[in-house]
Amino acid sequence: MFDITLIVNGVPREARVPARRLLSDCLRHDLGLTGTHVGCEHGVCGACTVLLDGEPVRSCLTFAVTVDGHEITTVEGLAGPDRPSPVQRAFAECHGLQCGFCTPGFLCTTTAFLRDNPAPTDEEVLEGISGNLCRCTGYQNIVKSVHRAAELLAEEPT
Amino acid sequence: MKPPPFDYHAPTSVREAVEVLAEVGAHGKVLAGGQSLIPLLNMRLAAPGHLVDINRVAGLGEIETDATGVRVGALARHAAVERSAAASLAQPLLGQALKQVAHSVIRNRGTVVGSLVHADPAAELPAVLALLGGSVRLASVSGEREVAAADFFTGPMESAIRTGELAVSAFFPAWDGGTAFVEVARRHGDYAMAGVAAAVRLDDDLRVTAARVACVSVGPAPVVVDITEACGNQSVASVDWGAVVAAVQERIEPEADIHATADYRRHLTGVLVERAVKAAADV
């Protein structure tokens, strides 16, 4: 067993985990943060995407011990103190989700994507979210949501 | 879908890493980005007794570039190499191929050297290394050795790495000419059903003076074919593509799987050879 400390959503969190504990399971089981969803567990679906030191990664393809001491942002950490983040509000406004299972992954991916590319083209949006699967929406409204989030972010620089 | 238990080692230097690898021998497996290894663990297709996590090893993340080419350290992530302007300038084929490696989120974590060591015959980077005649540097307790790409890829998911060795970097030589990487996959980001990397050199009259291709997913390892002769010292517009395609198709050994028949892979490779060579010649 290994004692690790992860800075999750800005808060140092300690856990005692076996080496084989996936980051996704560490977040959900050891730290109780069930916002991160686990779909395929082999890196295909993107539902478990979290930000590791600001960059989106598959938490199901990362061992918790490997990222000991690093900063993790989960979907629980995206919202501001008073209201959901611009990306979250855009997804709600544009119906970018139906069942919501894939949504935490899309939100984390999109948050980092728009930080790196604040005014993407349609093609860039498709490329940016191509690693996340959604079985409900048909993606049309997700693409709309990403563009809307870009507008909202441009309106309220922080 | 949980990985089997293993003993975990987290060395902080290359020396320490190769000592651990020497000690655990054939039961040891190196973990870098883990984007291929962890799926194999999760699906229980691999169950190494010891994982040697090199993510804390200092000095392995470097990308060194000069006129001769690009040397990529074992911890340089796909995304870092893809975004390196210096690397793209010294060897544009790296960036052209990396864009087609899985998805951007996977590339944030996966490593270039890890892709080489994984040696999947459907993967892009082994083809790039093979096409350019690059090499992989391997360290062990008894020193370092540099293995040429032609000797490195020994079979599907098999490389020349010996027990106790750690791949510390790979060298992608520069190419005085044009390059391109084209592939066709069922879904964007999947492994390609067929793909072709091309390197082409033209003279002042735009005749092809050197051309070679590396084909993925059509053999146990990347298949490199020199097509200079088949191009017949012609301009790209006048090349007899039938002859070029035939020269490549006689060298490849495609197999059928759930994604494509062998015949389709053969056909696709022919189509992609022409496309890749034209793109590399920028016509």
Short mmCIF file of C-alpha atoms in Angstrom, two decimals, chain B residues 52-251:
data_model
loop_
_atom_site.label_atom_id
_atom_site.label_comp_id
_atom_site.label_asym_id
_atom_site.label_seq_id
_atom_site.Cartn_x
_atom_site.Cartn_y
_atom_site.Cartn_z
CA VAL B 52 8.92 0.02 -13.09
CA ASP B 53 7.31 3.46 -13.28
CA ILE B 54 9.80 5.83 -14.90
CA ASN B 55 7.62 8.93 -14.56
CA ARG B 56 9.85 10.28 -11.78
CA VAL B 57 13.13 9.64 -13.58
CA ALA B 58 14.84 12.97 -14.15
CA GLY B 59 16.07 14.06 -17.56
CA LEU B 60 14.01 11.74 -19.74
CA GLY B 61 11.48 14.30 -20.95
CA GLU B 62 13.80 16.16 -23.25
CA ILE B 63 13.34 16.83 -26.96
CA GLU B 64 16.70 17.74 -28.49
CA THR B 65 16.79 19.11 -31.99
CA ASP B 66 19.62 19.97 -34.36
CA ALA B 67 20.26 19.88 -38.10
CA THR B 68 20.76 16.12 -38.04
CA GLY B 69 17.37 15.32 -36.54
CA VAL B 70 15.32 15.03 -33.35
CA ARG B 71 16.19 13.01 -30.26
CA VAL B 72 13.14 12.31 -28.11
CA GLY B 73 13.53 11.27 -24.47
CA ALA B 74 11.55 8.39 -23.01
CA LEU B 75 9.20 10.66 -21.06
CA ALA B 76 8.46 13.14 -23.86
CA ARG B 77 4.70 12.93 -24.34
CA HIS B 78 3.21 12.74 -27.82
CA ALA B 79 1.63 16.15 -27.23
CA ALA B 80 4.94 17.76 -26.27
CA VAL B 81 6.64 16.52 -29.43
CA GLU B 82 3.61 17.46 -31.53
CA ARG B 83 3.70 21.00 -30.15
CA SER B 84 7.47 21.40 -30.43
CA ALA B 85 8.09 23.89 -33.24
CA ALA B 86 11.78 22.97 -33.30
CA ALA B 87 10.99 19.26 -33.69
CA SER B 88 8.47 19.96 -36.48
CA LEU B 89 11.03 22.07 -38.28
CA ALA B 90 13.79 19.48 -38.01
CA GLN B 91 11.56 16.54 -38.92
CA PRO B 92 8.03 17.49 -40.08
CA LEU B 93 7.01 13.84 -40.43
CA LEU B 94 6.88 13.56 -36.62
CA GLY B 95 4.10 16.13 -36.36
CA GLN B 96 2.33 14.77 -39.45
CA ALA B 97 2.21 11.30 -37.89
CA LEU B 98 1.51 12.38 -34.31
CA LYS B 99 -1.73 14.13 -35.32
CA GLN B 100 -3.03 10.68 -36.24
CA VAL B 101 -1.94 8.90 -33.06
CA ALA B 102 -5.13 8.16 -31.09
CA HIS B 103 -6.83 11.30 -29.69
CA SER B 104 -5.37 14.45 -28.20
CA VAL B 105 -6.23 13.38 -24.64
CA ILE B 106 -4.29 10.12 -25.11
CA ARG B 107 -1.40 12.08 -26.62
CA ASN B 108 -1.21 14.22 -23.48
CA ARG B 109 -0.05 11.17 -21.58
CA GLY B 110 1.34 8.70 -24.11
CA THR B 111 5.03 8.84 -25.00
CA VAL B 112 6.77 8.63 -28.36
CA VAL B 113 9.36 6.16 -27.13
CA GLY B 114 6.63 4.10 -25.47
CA SER B 115 4.86 3.79 -28.83
CA LEU B 116 8.09 2.55 -30.40
CA VAL B 117 8.73 0.02 -27.65
CA HIS B 118 5.13 -1.19 -27.82
CA ALA B 119 5.92 -1.96 -31.48
CA ASP B 120 2.36 -2.30 -32.68
CA PRO B 121 2.54 -2.92 -36.44
CA ALA B 122 -0.59 -0.77 -36.83
CA ALA B 123 0.97 2.21 -35.05
CA GLU B 124 2.28 5.33 -36.75
CA LEU B 125 5.53 6.07 -34.93
CA PRO B 126 7.32 2.76 -35.58
CA ALA B 127 6.68 3.39 -39.30
CA VAL B 128 8.12 6.88 -38.98
CA LEU B 129 11.26 5.63 -37.25
CA ALA B 130 11.65 2.81 -39.79
CA LEU B 131 11.12 5.10 -42.78
CA LEU B 132 13.70 7.60 -41.59
CA GLY B 133 16.21 4.96 -40.56
CA GLY B 134 16.21 6.21 -36.98
CA SER B 135 17.32 4.39 -33.88
CA VAL B 136 16.43 3.65 -30.27
CA ARG B 137 18.90 4.04 -27.39
CA LEU B 138 18.71 1.30 -24.79
CA ALA B 139 20.27 1.47 -21.33
CA SER B 140 21.06 -1.37 -18.96
CA VAL B 141 23.36 -1.94 -16.00
CA SER B 142 26.12 -2.82 -18.44
CA GLY B 143 25.86 0.39 -20.47
CA GLU B 144 24.03 1.81 -23.45
CA ARG B 145 23.52 0.63 -27.00
CA GLU B 146 21.89 2.22 -30.02
CA VAL B 147 19.71 -0.08 -32.10
CA ALA B 148 18.80 0.86 -35.68
CA ALA B 149 15.09 0.84 -36.55
CA ALA B 150 15.69 -1.93 -39.09
CA ASP B 151 16.87 -4.20 -36.26
CA PHE B 152 14.56 -2.85 -33.57
CA PHE B 153 11.13 -3.97 -34.78
CA THR B 154 11.36 -7.75 -34.74
CA GLY B 155 7.68 -8.71 -34.93
CA PRO B 156 4.17 -7.75 -33.87
CA MET B 157 4.50 -6.07 -30.44
CA GLU B 158 8.08 -7.34 -30.31
CA SER B 159 11.26 -5.34 -30.29
CA ALA B 160 14.97 -5.94 -29.85
CA ILE B 161 14.84 -4.77 -26.22
CA ARG B 162 16.41 -7.37 -23.97
CA THR B 163 15.42 -8.22 -20.45
CA GLY B 164 16.79 -5.56 -18.12
CA GLU B 165 16.97 -2.83 -20.75
CA LEU B 166 15.26 0.55 -20.68
CA ALA B 167 14.63 2.57 -23.85
CA VAL B 168 15.90 6.02 -22.86
CA SER B 169 15.47 7.89 -26.14
CA ALA B 170 14.87 7.60 -29.86
CA PHE B 171 16.49 9.48 -32.71
CA PHE B 172 14.52 10.59 -35.77
CA PRO B 173 16.96 11.73 -38.48
CA ALA B 174 16.22 14.77 -40.60
CA TRP B 175 15.30 14.20 -44.25
CA ASP B 176 16.35 16.56 -47.01
CA GLY B 177 13.05 16.45 -48.90
CA GLY B 178 9.30 16.24 -48.37
CA THR B 179 7.34 13.89 -46.11
CA ALA B 180 3.74 12.89 -45.52
CA PHE B 181 1.71 10.46 -43.44
CA VAL B 182 -1.71 9.31 -44.60
CA GLU B 183 -3.92 6.59 -43.17
CA VAL B 184 -7.46 5.25 -43.21
CA ALA B 185 -9.18 4.08 -40.03
CA ARG B 186 -12.77 2.99 -39.42
CA ARG B 187 -13.13 5.69 -36.80
CA HIS B 188 -10.99 8.77 -36.28
CA GLY B 189 -8.32 7.99 -33.72
CA ASP B 190 -8.46 4.23 -34.15
CA TYR B 191 -5.53 2.20 -35.34
CA ALA B 192 -5.36 2.44 -39.12
CA MET B 193 -6.54 -0.35 -41.43
CA ALA B 194 -3.71 0.83 -43.61
CA GLY B 195 -1.37 3.79 -43.53
CA VAL B 196 1.64 5.01 -45.44
CA ALA B 197 4.49 7.31 -44.46
CA ALA B 198 6.42 8.70 -47.40
CA ALA B 199 9.72 10.53 -47.81
CA VAL B 200 10.44 12.01 -51.22
CA ARG B 201 13.29 14.05 -52.68
CA LEU B 202 13.02 15.94 -55.96
CA ASP B 203 15.73 17.50 -58.12
CA ASP B 204 15.56 21.01 -59.56
CA ASP B 205 13.47 19.75 -62.47
CA LEU B 206 11.02 18.21 -59.95
CA ARG B 207 11.98 14.66 -60.90
CA VAL B 208 11.90 12.10 -58.11
CA THR B 209 15.49 11.32 -57.14
CA ALA B 210 14.70 9.41 -53.95
CA ALA B 211 11.47 8.02 -52.55
CA ARG B 212 10.57 5.49 -49.97
CA VAL B 213 7.47 4.53 -48.04
CA ALA B 214 6.73 2.74 -44.77
CA CYS B 215 3.44 0.85 -44.57
CA VAL B 216 1.52 0.12 -41.37
CA SER B 217 -0.95 -2.67 -40.59
CA VAL B 218 0.25 -4.80 -43.50
CA GLY B 219 2.98 -6.91 -41.92
CA PRO B 220 4.45 -8.01 -38.59
CA ALA B 221 6.42 -4.75 -38.44
CA PRO B 222 6.50 -1.55 -40.51
CA VAL B 223 7.24 -2.47 -44.14
CA VAL B 224 9.75 -0.06 -45.68
CA VAL B 225 9.99 -0.08 -49.47
CA ASP B 226 12.40 2.01 -51.54
CA ILE B 227 10.39 3.07 -54.58
CA THR B 228 13.01 5.33 -56.16
CA GLU B 229 13.54 2.96 -59.06
CA ALA B 230 9.82 2.36 -59.57
CA CYS B 231 9.32 6.13 -59.79
CA GLY B 232 11.66 5.99 -62.80
CA ASN B 233 13.35 9.38 -62.38
CA GLN B 234 10.11 11.03 -63.56
CA SER B 235 8.29 14.08 -62.30
CA VAL B 236 5.55 13.13 -59.87
CA ALA B 237 2.93 13.97 -62.52
CA SER B 238 4.47 11.42 -64.93
CA VAL B 239 5.15 8.58 -62.50
CA ASP B 240 3.69 5.20 -63.48
CA TRP B 241 1.69 4.66 -60.30
CA GLY B 242 0.74 1.13 -61.33
CA ALA B 243 4.41 0.17 -61.21
CA VAL B 244 5.00 1.95 -57.90
CA VAL B 245 1.97 0.37 -56.27
CA ALA B 246 2.95 -3.06 -57.58
CA ALA B 247 6.46 -2.63 -56.15
CA VAL B 248 4.96 -1.92 -52.72
CA GLN B 249 2.21 -4.53 -52.87
CA GLU B 250 4.65 -7.34 -53.58
CA ARG B 251 6.45 -6.54 -50.35
#
